[in-house]
Amino acid sequence: MKNEPKPTLIREKMDVCELDRARLALMNPQLIEQKKEERTFEETAKPFIELTMKEGIETVWDRFEMQQPPCRYCESGLSCSRCAMGPCRIIPPTRIRGVCGADADLIVARNLLDMIATGAAAHSDHGREIVMTLYAVGNGRAPDYMVTDKEKLNRLAAEYGIDTKKKNEKTVAAELGQAMLWEYGTLNDSLRLANRAPPATREIWKNAGISPRGVDREIVEAMHRVQMGVAADYANTLIHGLRTSLSDGWGGSMIATEISDVLFGTPKPNESLVNLGVVKKDFVNISLHGHNPLLSEMIVRASSDPDLKALAAKVGAKGINLVGLCCTGNELLMRKGIPNAGNHFNQELVIATGALEAMVVDYQCIFPSLPRTASCYHTHIISTSPKSKIPGSYYFEFEPENAYPIAKAIVRMAIENYPNRNPSRIFIPVKPVKVMTGFSVEAIKGALGGSFKPLIDLIAAGTIRGAVGIVGCNNPKVKHDFGHVTLSKELIKRDILCVETGCAAIASGKAGLLQPSAASLAGPGLRSTCKSLGIPPVLHMGSCVDNARILHLAAELGNTLNVGIHRLPIAGAAPEWYSQKAVSIGAYFVASGVYTVLGVMPKITGSPAVVSLLTEGLKGVVNASFAVEPDPLKAADLITDHIERKRTELGI
Ligand code: BF8
């Protein structure tokens, strides 16, 4: 304990709760009742939203209201502030070009490429940290980590052409780590894991000039292109967006997924609980929020440390209770069965339980205002990444070389905060919902008896009409969880299997769709299949980088049938997306041949040419396109029509 790492405070501790309360107009009970219904579709979130409104605790919905109305030029993608000659806005009939000469089409396309590159960078940099840890394991520099899935390590090594004979595990880990790190740069000029795609899909990429060459290479080239005076043609700009996104889906994200499995285990079906009711009244509660499993896996281990358990008892707690949030939560739910408190819009509400001693964050999708929220309670916000030092948080600099001592110090800090809670403010009026998760590609194959052929036979027979990947976030433009849950329910009713990740998967979990018993909500074919296999009609496939699992599954189906991914009766959907990462995901789904329906309009309406390229023109390039449909029932119709069309084309 003497040598345990100590946190630093990023700027000063926030104490702004009273200020925020004074600023937020207190609402009358009728308005609270109305807004509670408007803000979320999740019944178990409603009491917490009500509490925040009654107590004047600021949430994402309040900030969204403060930002209304939005700038309509920004909303349509027609504003540009990339260089110092601007900012510029396109306002016909007079302002039809920016100072640099870029027209509406180019401004919209550059903005979109920027979003794709940002999202691809986020996923891929996360992947880099994971693979650097594997490399460090191989070189004996990360003593707290180990290879958990040896079979996967060897399988991946074989994919990378590494001879594993007569080599020990550490050597293979180091060689595989190095081979993957090379793929981030420019030396290889191709991505090994992209070879998983069916030959017909790879041929399409080759013909379109979008075969991904290197993860960093495509992202850096994208940033080069958005520099003023480089990109000049909107279509040429967006085609590089597809290439960049492929380097994420078949590169950075796939590497993140596969090596996380190697280090922490490939998920297998398991049972757990979700929603805010997973916070336990008399326990030290720690939420693990963000995206990267490197630290959170260590915290899971530290929470079983006998000294820390004894300390928890000493402060009067019944134990240490870990709960996940967002995608770090998805990683832990899939592999370890750690209960999950919710998705993106549950992150502030979990603090309002009054029973959260610490929220530990790594990066991505973390509201920078969390310390403001926490200042209304005793909760510590603990940041851990040098990329995401949050003002008002306690900061431990996470390093894989020193992972376990850091994890222990964090858990200790949470335990020592337990006596500071105010028992009269503890508010956990909801019960958690059961979920079955852990459907990695390997687990799905295992459930099918070791081959994808039975699934293909079921699809060919029409028992299951097709499959849809539902992914992405929460966005205050959509009632929280409404898009995900409504679309999932409608599709399973139509015998369409849903595979889900990220916040979409958690939304389905909270709505009870990740239980085998939800098969009763499915159409007759999907229902009987789920019942005979003992699985839910909505399969949880993991976090957002785990959308690579969905690509891998599509590739397996295409390879089994010997067709390109674009010929399969499958689709993608992101009903409530907000993030740049989701733009990259949507782009690599489409570039891989998967028709994808968005529930929120991207900022592209200022250019009819860009809209037309994305919704129509791409069909001539990658045999797939985007659609935008905010109504989830109409989105279900679009998806069903697409799946039926693909079935007809396949002659099934
Ligand atoms: O990566 S689904 S809100 S938590 S971006 Fe974020 Fe969106 Fe959730 Fe995970 Ni993905």
XYZ file of C-alpha atoms and ligand atoms in Angstrom:
662
model
C 0.000 0.000 0.000
C 2.902 2.298 0.790
C 4.142 2.000 -2.790
C 0.727 2.054 -4.411
C 0.330 4.735 -7.089
C -1.316 7.953 -5.918
C -3.765 10.021 -7.970
C -3.346 13.629 -8.948
C -6.264 15.984 -9.142
C -6.871 17.435 -12.609
C -7.341 21.135 -11.855
C -9.462 21.544 -8.737
C -12.263 19.342 -7.466
C -15.582 20.452 -8.887
C -18.026 21.985 -6.485
C -20.586 23.367 -8.846
C -23.734 21.523 -7.918
C -25.383 24.505 -6.243
C -24.427 26.760 -9.143
C -25.943 24.333 -11.638
C -29.066 24.037 -9.548
C -29.472 27.788 -9.419
C -28.972 28.018 -13.166
C -31.355 25.268 -14.190
C -34.904 26.519 -13.957
C -36.779 24.298 -11.542
C -39.599 22.640 -13.389
C -43.156 22.222 -12.233
C -44.351 18.649 -11.564
C -46.437 18.515 -14.714
C -43.494 19.470 -16.901
C -41.285 16.916 -15.139
C -43.861 14.234 -15.818
C -44.026 15.205 -19.493
C -40.266 15.462 -19.988
C -39.586 12.175 -18.255
C -41.757 10.472 -20.872
C -40.189 12.426 -23.723
C -36.613 11.799 -22.693
C -36.473 8.026 -22.388
C -38.192 4.861 -23.483
C -36.486 2.935 -20.671
C -38.950 2.496 -17.807
C -36.189 1.897 -15.277
C -34.428 5.165 -16.209
C -37.517 7.295 -15.673
C -37.334 7.584 -11.849
C -33.731 8.764 -12.138
C -34.520 11.320 -14.819
C -37.348 12.570 -12.629
C -34.951 12.895 -9.698
C -32.401 14.875 -11.717
C -35.103 17.282 -12.854
C -36.509 17.689 -9.338
C -33.077 18.312 -7.869
C -31.792 20.508 -10.701
C -28.948 18.141 -11.615
C -27.885 18.864 -15.183
C -28.057 16.007 -17.701
C -27.485 15.522 -21.411
C -31.125 16.328 -22.142
C -30.866 19.717 -20.406
C -27.764 20.568 -22.383
C -29.469 19.497 -25.602
C -32.354 21.855 -24.829
C -29.897 24.683 -24.089
C -28.373 24.194 -27.550
C -31.677 24.607 -29.419
C -32.200 25.781 -32.054
C -29.067 24.509 -33.803
C -27.318 26.488 -36.543
C -28.987 25.263 -39.712
C -25.815 25.630 -41.776
C -23.861 23.471 -39.359
C -26.742 21.012 -39.279
C -26.683 20.589 -43.037
C -22.889 20.353 -43.215
C -22.559 23.732 -44.922
C -20.236 25.427 -42.478
C -16.481 25.088 -42.565
C -13.966 26.259 -40.015
C -10.975 24.202 -41.005
C -8.695 27.112 -41.877
C -8.032 30.670 -40.789
C -9.463 32.268 -43.908
C -12.896 31.318 -42.585
C -15.143 30.383 -40.904
C -17.344 30.046 -43.969
C -20.959 29.162 -44.554
C -22.712 28.426 -47.809
C -25.758 30.692 -48.059
C -27.122 30.835 -51.616
C -27.558 32.814 -53.762
C -24.593 34.978 -52.791
C -22.307 32.917 -50.576
C -21.939 29.864 -52.763
C -18.251 29.133 -52.147
C -15.998 29.327 -49.124
C -13.048 31.735 -49.161
C -10.860 28.908 -50.506
C -13.289 28.237 -53.349
C -14.814 25.026 -51.976
C -18.448 24.612 -52.948
C -21.239 23.047 -50.906
C -20.499 19.512 -52.124
C -16.850 19.680 -51.202
C -17.467 21.296 -47.813
C -19.994 18.613 -46.898
C -17.731 15.803 -48.165
C -14.676 17.120 -46.311
C -16.658 17.404 -43.087
C -17.866 13.839 -43.482
C -14.400 12.488 -44.252
C -13.168 14.232 -41.120
C -15.855 12.427 -39.092
C -14.989 9.042 -40.565
C -11.279 9.550 -39.934
C -11.933 10.635 -36.335
C -14.031 7.575 -35.654
C -11.581 5.224 -37.358
C -8.749 6.776 -35.346
C -10.615 6.301 -32.055
C -11.236 2.598 -32.656
C -7.817 1.975 -34.103
C -5.859 3.776 -31.422
C -7.740 1.687 -28.873
C -6.703 -1.375 -30.921
C -3.113 -0.195 -30.910
C -3.053 -0.025 -27.112
C -4.361 -3.574 -26.898
C -1.852 -4.961 -29.386
C 1.011 -3.050 -27.756
C 0.053 -4.814 -24.555
C 0.216 -8.176 -26.323
C 3.642 -7.190 -27.624
C 4.682 -6.207 -24.107
C 3.417 -9.563 -22.792
C 5.568 -11.271 -25.398
C 8.578 -9.250 -24.336
C 7.981 -9.819 -20.620
C 7.191 -6.153 -19.937
C 3.560 -6.501 -18.837
C 3.707 -8.959 -15.952
C 0.061 -8.522 -14.941
C -1.264 -9.721 -18.289
C -1.145 -13.127 -19.914
C -2.360 -14.995 -22.952
C -5.756 -16.418 -22.011
C -6.931 -17.816 -25.345
C -3.885 -19.705 -26.627
C -5.804 -21.327 -29.415
C -6.831 -17.950 -30.784
C -3.264 -16.680 -30.468
C -2.064 -19.559 -32.622
C -4.930 -19.219 -35.099
C -4.158 -15.526 -35.564
C -0.449 -16.255 -35.853
C -1.274 -18.696 -38.656
C -3.360 -16.016 -40.392
C -0.317 -13.751 -40.236
C 1.957 -16.452 -41.642
C 3.881 -16.834 -38.387
C 5.355 -20.266 -37.888
C 4.386 -21.254 -34.353
C 6.191 -24.586 -34.294
C 8.919 -24.827 -31.696
C 8.115 -21.322 -30.436
C 6.915 -20.604 -26.954
C 3.789 -18.614 -26.303
C 5.639 -15.421 -25.472
C 7.595 -15.495 -28.699
C 4.406 -16.009 -30.697
C 2.740 -13.148 -28.789
C 5.671 -10.848 -29.533
C 5.802 -11.809 -33.213
C 2.059 -11.458 -33.700
C 2.058 -8.159 -31.830
C 4.819 -6.841 -34.031
C 3.167 -8.045 -37.246
C -0.046 -6.257 -36.284
C 1.766 -3.078 -35.292
C 3.417 -3.054 -38.724
C -0.047 -2.971 -40.234
C -0.671 0.376 -38.628
C 2.020 1.905 -40.813
C 2.866 1.835 -44.477
C 5.275 -1.069 -44.891
C 2.813 -3.877 -45.501
C 0.423 -2.190 -47.927
C -2.388 -4.560 -46.942
C -4.252 -5.803 -43.882
C -4.120 -9.510 -43.167
C -7.499 -9.687 -41.468
C -9.138 -8.139 -44.546
C -8.334 -11.465 -46.229
C -11.192 -12.898 -44.174
C -13.616 -11.100 -46.497
C -14.953 -13.266 -49.329
C -12.923 -13.035 -52.567
C -15.813 -11.305 -54.370
C -15.891 -8.564 -51.717
C -12.146 -8.056 -51.946
C -12.427 -7.847 -55.723
C -14.986 -5.060 -55.349
C -12.580 -3.152 -53.086
C -9.766 -3.648 -55.559
C -11.823 -2.399 -58.487
C -13.017 0.600 -56.506
C -9.476 1.373 -55.329
C -10.469 1.126 -51.667
C -8.579 -1.952 -50.426
C -7.292 -0.812 -47.043
C -3.485 -0.532 -47.012
C -2.617 0.402 -43.458
C -4.571 1.644 -40.459
C -2.665 4.846 -39.740
C -1.952 5.319 -43.411
C -5.609 5.685 -44.404
C -6.431 7.892 -41.425
C -3.454 10.177 -41.985
C -4.244 10.366 -45.692
C -7.810 11.338 -44.789
C -6.496 14.172 -42.609
C -4.182 15.207 -45.445
C -7.109 15.333 -47.816
C -9.161 17.623 -45.565
C -6.293 20.126 -45.424
C -7.335 23.117 -47.570
C -6.140 22.797 -51.106
C -6.023 19.001 -51.290
C -9.498 17.441 -51.674
C -11.298 19.154 -54.522
C -13.851 16.616 -55.724
C -16.586 15.470 -53.356
C -16.856 11.935 -54.751
C -13.098 11.331 -54.708
C -13.078 12.603 -51.122
C -15.826 10.278 -49.968
C -14.396 7.226 -51.682
C -11.334 7.668 -49.505
C -13.733 7.778 -46.555
C -14.769 4.225 -47.447
C -11.137 3.118 -47.584
C -10.436 4.766 -44.230
C -13.415 3.069 -42.657
C -12.320 -0.334 -44.008
C -8.971 0.151 -42.304
C -10.964 0.506 -39.094
C -13.428 -2.371 -39.502
C -11.034 -4.927 -40.964
C -7.983 -3.377 -39.267
C -7.924 -1.399 -36.028
C -11.254 -2.617 -34.665
C -10.716 -6.221 -35.711
C -7.273 -6.197 -34.136
C -8.758 -4.707 -30.932
C -11.392 -7.426 -30.778
C -9.154 -10.355 -31.588
C -6.313 -9.395 -29.278
C -8.696 -8.543 -26.435
C -9.940 -12.114 -26.834
C -6.375 -13.438 -26.796
C -5.568 -11.535 -23.607
C -8.841 -11.845 -21.720
C -10.662 -14.772 -23.298
C -13.033 -15.210 -26.218
C -16.589 -14.613 -24.995
C -18.892 -17.551 -24.467
C -22.613 -17.396 -23.667
C -23.116 -16.327 -20.086
C -25.801 -14.742 -17.947
C -25.810 -11.457 -16.127
C -27.944 -8.437 -15.258
C -28.481 -4.965 -16.702
C -29.962 -1.539 -15.868
C -29.417 0.915 -13.024
C -30.727 -1.636 -10.543
C -27.367 -3.444 -10.654
C -26.025 -0.833 -8.208
C -26.257 -2.415 -4.750
C -27.260 -0.405 -1.697
C -24.864 -1.714 0.942
C -21.862 -2.381 -1.291
C -18.939 -0.294 -2.442
C -20.072 0.397 -6.011
C -17.573 1.117 -8.763
C -18.666 1.754 -12.335
C -16.262 1.011 -15.178
C -16.944 3.309 -18.103
C -15.360 3.869 -21.495
C -14.034 1.399 -24.035
C -10.762 -0.322 -23.367
C -10.709 -3.505 -21.262
C -7.035 -3.200 -20.253
C -7.611 -1.428 -16.936
C -11.110 -2.694 -16.190
C -9.965 -6.324 -16.378
C -7.369 -5.496 -13.729
C -10.001 -3.830 -11.560
C -12.081 -6.999 -11.767
C -9.057 -8.872 -10.442
C -8.342 -6.274 -7.748
C -11.927 -6.422 -6.494
C -11.227 -10.005 -5.335
C -8.057 -9.031 -3.488
C -8.425 -10.286 0.102
C -6.940 -7.097 1.601
C -9.344 -4.916 -0.300
C -12.288 -7.130 0.552
C -11.308 -6.879 4.205
C -11.039 -3.113 3.909
C -14.539 -2.979 2.392
C -15.869 -4.952 5.362
C -14.026 -2.640 7.733
C -15.761 0.437 6.345
C -19.098 -1.320 6.794
C -19.826 -2.456 3.245
C -21.126 -5.914 2.378
C -18.620 -6.182 -0.465
C -17.333 -4.598 -3.653
C -19.761 -4.380 -6.546
C -18.479 -3.625 -10.046
C -20.879 -2.392 -12.693
C -20.117 -1.662 -16.330
C -21.199 1.259 -18.470
C -21.092 1.736 -22.240
C -18.485 -0.339 -24.088
C -16.006 -1.041 -21.288
C -19.145 -2.423 -19.694
C -19.914 -4.474 -22.800
C -16.417 -5.969 -22.762
C -16.823 -7.012 -19.127
C -20.380 -8.233 -19.615
C -19.382 -10.427 -22.565
C -16.297 -11.973 -20.993
C -16.839 -11.855 -17.257
C -20.592 -11.531 -16.767
C -20.064 -8.272 -14.852
C -23.490 -6.578 -14.556
C -24.047 -3.501 -16.701
C -25.651 -0.287 -15.417
C -26.610 0.900 -18.872
C -25.693 2.656 -22.055
C -24.521 6.128 -22.998
C -27.433 8.059 -21.475
C -27.306 6.096 -18.240
C -23.859 7.455 -17.348
C -25.160 10.481 -15.429
C -28.148 8.652 -13.999
C -25.982 6.026 -12.303
C -24.447 8.798 -10.181
C -27.964 9.761 -9.100
C -28.282 6.417 -7.301
C -26.267 8.145 -4.555
C -24.498 4.821 -4.023
C -21.630 5.091 -6.484
C -18.274 5.468 -4.768
C -16.267 5.809 -7.963
C -16.703 6.018 -11.697
C -13.527 4.869 -13.410
C -13.178 6.032 -16.995
C -10.720 5.366 -19.782
C -11.833 7.096 -22.996
C -14.541 7.736 -25.567
C -18.193 8.580 -24.953
C -17.454 9.988 -21.504
C -19.202 13.280 -20.830
C -16.503 15.766 -19.786
C -19.112 17.197 -17.414
C -19.263 14.064 -15.247
C -17.330 15.713 -12.383
C -20.065 18.410 -12.329
C -22.693 15.703 -11.923
C -20.578 13.935 -9.337
C -20.203 17.146 -7.333
C -23.850 16.715 -6.335
C -22.877 13.446 -4.619
C -19.866 11.845 -2.943
C -18.828 10.004 -6.158
C -15.210 10.244 -7.316
C -14.634 10.458 -11.053
C -11.323 8.699 -11.722
C -9.736 9.275 -15.116
C -6.915 7.038 -16.282
C -5.838 7.870 -19.833
C -3.328 10.587 -20.727
C -5.599 11.192 -23.713
C -8.578 11.966 -21.524
C -7.604 13.917 -18.418
C -10.911 15.261 -17.183
C -10.951 18.486 -15.129
C -12.357 17.787 -11.698
C -11.360 14.117 -11.783
C -8.735 12.201 -9.860
C -6.173 10.930 -12.310
C -4.130 7.733 -12.256
C -1.873 7.408 -15.282
C -2.581 3.908 -16.542
C 0.344 1.891 -17.862
C 0.114 -1.791 -18.809
C 3.515 -2.273 -17.146
C 2.044 -1.265 -13.781
C -1.573 -2.268 -14.254
C -2.430 -4.242 -11.133
C -1.016 -1.805 -8.563
C -2.958 1.001 -10.270
C -6.132 -1.076 -10.217
C -5.680 -1.823 -6.526
C -5.109 1.834 -5.713
C -8.299 2.760 -7.542
C -10.379 0.142 -5.752
C -8.903 1.258 -2.416
C -9.820 4.858 -3.155
C -13.401 3.828 -3.897
C -13.634 1.823 -0.679
C -12.293 4.701 1.372
C -14.991 6.883 -0.133
C -17.797 4.607 1.093
C -18.170 6.317 4.496
C -18.694 9.631 2.683
C -21.979 8.600 1.112
C -25.194 10.149 2.399
C -27.521 7.226 3.227
C -30.587 9.441 2.947
C -29.818 10.095 -0.734
C -29.508 6.482 -1.826
C -32.062 5.882 -4.536
C -32.250 2.524 -6.321
C -35.960 1.947 -6.923
C -35.567 -0.494 -9.837
C -34.758 -4.180 -10.282
C -32.213 -5.384 -12.837
C -33.151 -7.437 -15.882
C -31.533 -10.775 -16.809
C -29.490 -11.023 -19.999
C -27.656 -13.726 -21.902
C -24.590 -12.343 -23.669
C -21.216 -13.549 -24.952
C -22.048 -14.324 -28.583
C -18.669 -14.094 -30.226
C -18.377 -15.558 -33.730
C -16.795 -18.628 -32.153
C -19.677 -18.943 -29.669
C -22.293 -18.664 -32.421
C -20.464 -21.305 -34.442
C -20.296 -23.485 -31.336
C -24.028 -23.054 -30.650
C -24.689 -24.152 -34.245
C -22.682 -27.326 -33.747
C -19.317 -26.182 -35.160
C -20.319 -24.856 -38.582
C -22.325 -21.983 -40.052
C -24.066 -24.380 -42.424
C -27.107 -24.889 -40.120
C -27.662 -21.111 -40.004
C -27.398 -20.896 -43.769
C -29.836 -23.811 -44.116
C -32.303 -22.028 -41.828
C -31.972 -18.859 -43.900
C -32.244 -20.796 -47.159
C -35.373 -22.558 -45.901
C -36.865 -19.176 -44.946
C -37.205 -20.180 -41.289
C -34.995 -17.172 -40.594
C -35.385 -14.521 -43.303
C -32.023 -12.861 -42.695
C -29.923 -11.052 -40.109
C -29.425 -7.432 -39.114
C -26.595 -5.809 -37.184
C -28.071 -3.090 -34.965
C -25.363 -0.873 -33.549
C -24.557 2.497 -32.092
C -25.367 5.029 -29.508
C -27.942 7.198 -27.821
C -28.652 10.645 -29.186
C -30.997 13.218 -27.587
C -32.551 13.727 -31.015
C -34.184 10.330 -30.445
C -36.047 9.254 -27.302
C -33.455 7.247 -25.355
C -33.553 3.559 -26.424
C -36.768 3.985 -28.444
C -35.097 3.485 -31.826
C -33.104 0.423 -30.793
C -35.853 -1.404 -28.958
C -38.645 -0.657 -31.438
C -36.546 -1.709 -34.424
C -35.253 -4.874 -32.739
C -38.731 -5.955 -31.668
C -40.165 -5.337 -35.110
C -37.420 -7.247 -36.895
C -37.502 -10.328 -34.695
C -41.278 -10.396 -35.152
C -40.536 -10.700 -38.865
C -38.188 -13.683 -38.329
C -35.084 -11.562 -38.788
C -32.265 -12.380 -36.385
C -30.693 -9.326 -34.714
C -27.019 -9.214 -33.775
C -26.164 -6.186 -31.682
C -23.278 -4.331 -30.127
C -22.559 -1.187 -28.128
C -25.380 0.873 -26.718
C -27.912 -0.794 -29.006
C -27.197 -4.155 -27.374
C -27.560 -2.699 -23.882
C -30.850 -1.051 -24.861
C -32.137 -4.458 -25.944
C -30.844 -5.974 -22.727
C -32.709 -3.462 -20.586
C -35.864 -4.160 -22.618
C -35.592 -7.902 -21.954
C -34.679 -8.882 -25.526
C -31.389 -10.564 -24.577
C -33.139 -13.385 -22.740
C -34.014 -16.724 -24.329
C -37.599 -16.120 -23.195
C -37.773 -13.144 -25.593
C -38.086 -15.785 -28.324
C -41.819 -15.600 -27.608
C -41.767 -12.112 -29.207
C -40.215 -13.461 -32.408
C -41.918 -14.784 -35.512
C -42.563 -18.534 -35.695
C -39.329 -19.487 -37.504
C -36.943 -17.478 -35.369
C -38.886 -18.467 -32.248
C -38.520 -22.184 -32.891
C -34.824 -21.795 -33.761
C -34.112 -19.832 -30.582
C -36.086 -22.275 -28.480
C -34.262 -25.292 -29.847
C -30.852 -23.637 -29.352
C -31.753 -21.967 -26.038
C -30.655 -18.544 -27.272
C -32.299 -15.094 -27.404
C -33.582 -13.691 -30.711
C -31.241 -10.717 -30.239
C -27.618 -11.778 -29.883
C -25.228 -9.545 -27.966
C -21.941 -9.522 -29.895
C -20.051 -7.024 -27.758
C -18.727 -3.486 -27.744
C -18.420 -1.086 -30.674
C -14.996 -2.326 -31.780
C -16.716 -5.713 -31.773
C -18.659 -4.650 -34.834
C -15.652 -6.368 -36.344
C -17.282 -9.582 -35.080
C -20.345 -8.741 -37.197
C -18.080 -8.242 -40.231
C -16.364 -11.528 -39.455
C -19.702 -13.328 -39.161
C -20.858 -11.856 -42.491
C -17.551 -12.955 -44.042
C -18.007 -16.488 -42.704
C -21.504 -16.654 -44.198
C -20.287 -15.255 -47.532
C -17.346 -17.660 -47.637
C -19.560 -20.635 -46.766
C -21.903 -19.713 -49.624
C -19.045 -18.558 -51.851
C -20.604 -15.147 -52.505
C -19.654 -11.556 -51.718
C -21.095 -10.007 -48.564
C -23.306 -7.750 -50.711
C -25.288 -10.769 -51.881
C -26.316 -11.923 -48.407
C -29.789 -11.240 -46.964
C -28.380 -9.024 -44.238
C -28.462 -5.337 -43.304
C -27.139 -2.869 -40.754
C -28.864 -0.189 -38.682
C -27.799 2.593 -36.337
C -31.089 3.990 -35.029
C -29.691 6.416 -32.434
C -26.116 7.046 -33.572
C -24.257 10.163 -32.465
C -20.532 9.407 -32.606
C -17.859 9.805 -35.262
C -17.067 6.154 -34.517
C -20.573 5.262 -35.640
C -19.976 7.109 -38.926
C -16.889 4.989 -39.503
C -18.845 1.839 -38.624
C -21.676 2.757 -40.997
C -19.143 3.482 -43.733
C -17.331 0.155 -43.335
C -20.614 -1.736 -43.235
C -21.629 -0.138 -46.542
C -18.148 -0.481 -48.052
C -18.264 -4.176 -47.110
C -21.557 -4.583 -48.988
C -24.065 -4.165 -46.141
C -27.091 -1.904 -46.737
C -27.277 0.334 -43.662
C -30.168 2.396 -42.314
C -29.437 5.377 -40.079
C -32.008 6.744 -37.656
C -30.408 10.194 -37.395
C -29.647 12.303 -40.461
C -25.909 12.973 -40.892
C -24.856 16.564 -41.570
C -25.000 16.180 -45.339
C -28.321 17.621 -46.471
C -26.599 20.786 -47.712
C -25.282 18.782 -50.651
C -27.880 16.890 -52.696
C -24.945 15.418 -54.645
C -23.432 13.870 -51.487
C -26.849 12.612 -50.376
C -27.371 11.023 -53.767
C -23.917 9.414 -53.788
C -24.395 7.872 -50.346
C -27.949 6.677 -50.864
C -27.751 5.655 -54.531
C -24.390 6.165 -56.205
C -22.459 3.819 -53.918
C -24.512 0.905 -55.203
C -22.477 1.174 -58.400
C -19.234 1.163 -56.418
C -19.681 -1.291 -53.523
C -23.145 -2.770 -54.227
C -24.567 -1.241 -51.049
C -25.760 2.128 -49.820
C -27.059 4.120 -46.870
C -30.641 5.038 -46.120
C -31.916 7.439 -43.464
C -35.188 6.705 -41.704
C -35.947 8.114 -38.236
C -39.123 6.040 -37.795
C -37.960 2.579 -36.616
C -41.064 0.876 -37.992
C -40.439 2.343 -41.439
C -36.748 1.397 -41.052
C -37.906 -2.170 -40.400
C -39.867 -2.033 -43.664
C -36.815 -0.820 -45.595
C -34.682 -3.572 -44.085
C -37.282 -6.263 -44.707
C -37.673 -5.202 -48.337
C -33.902 -5.287 -48.789
C -33.592 -8.739 -47.208
C -36.418 -10.136 -49.326
C -34.827 -8.654 -52.459
C -31.512 -10.303 -51.612
C -33.269 -13.599 -51.000
C -34.919 -13.413 -54.404
C -31.599 -12.591 -56.079
C -30.034 -15.627 -54.378
C -32.963 -17.759 -55.503
C -34.015 -18.708 -51.966
O -18.400 2.737 -28.803
S -22.408 2.824 -29.098
S -22.380 5.869 -27.482
S -20.446 3.702 -25.902
S -19.906 5.215 -29.786
Fe -20.311 5.343 -27.479
Fe -21.994 4.948 -29.388
Fe -22.313 3.802 -27.090
Fe -19.286 2.485 -27.229
Ni -20.077 2.992 -29.668
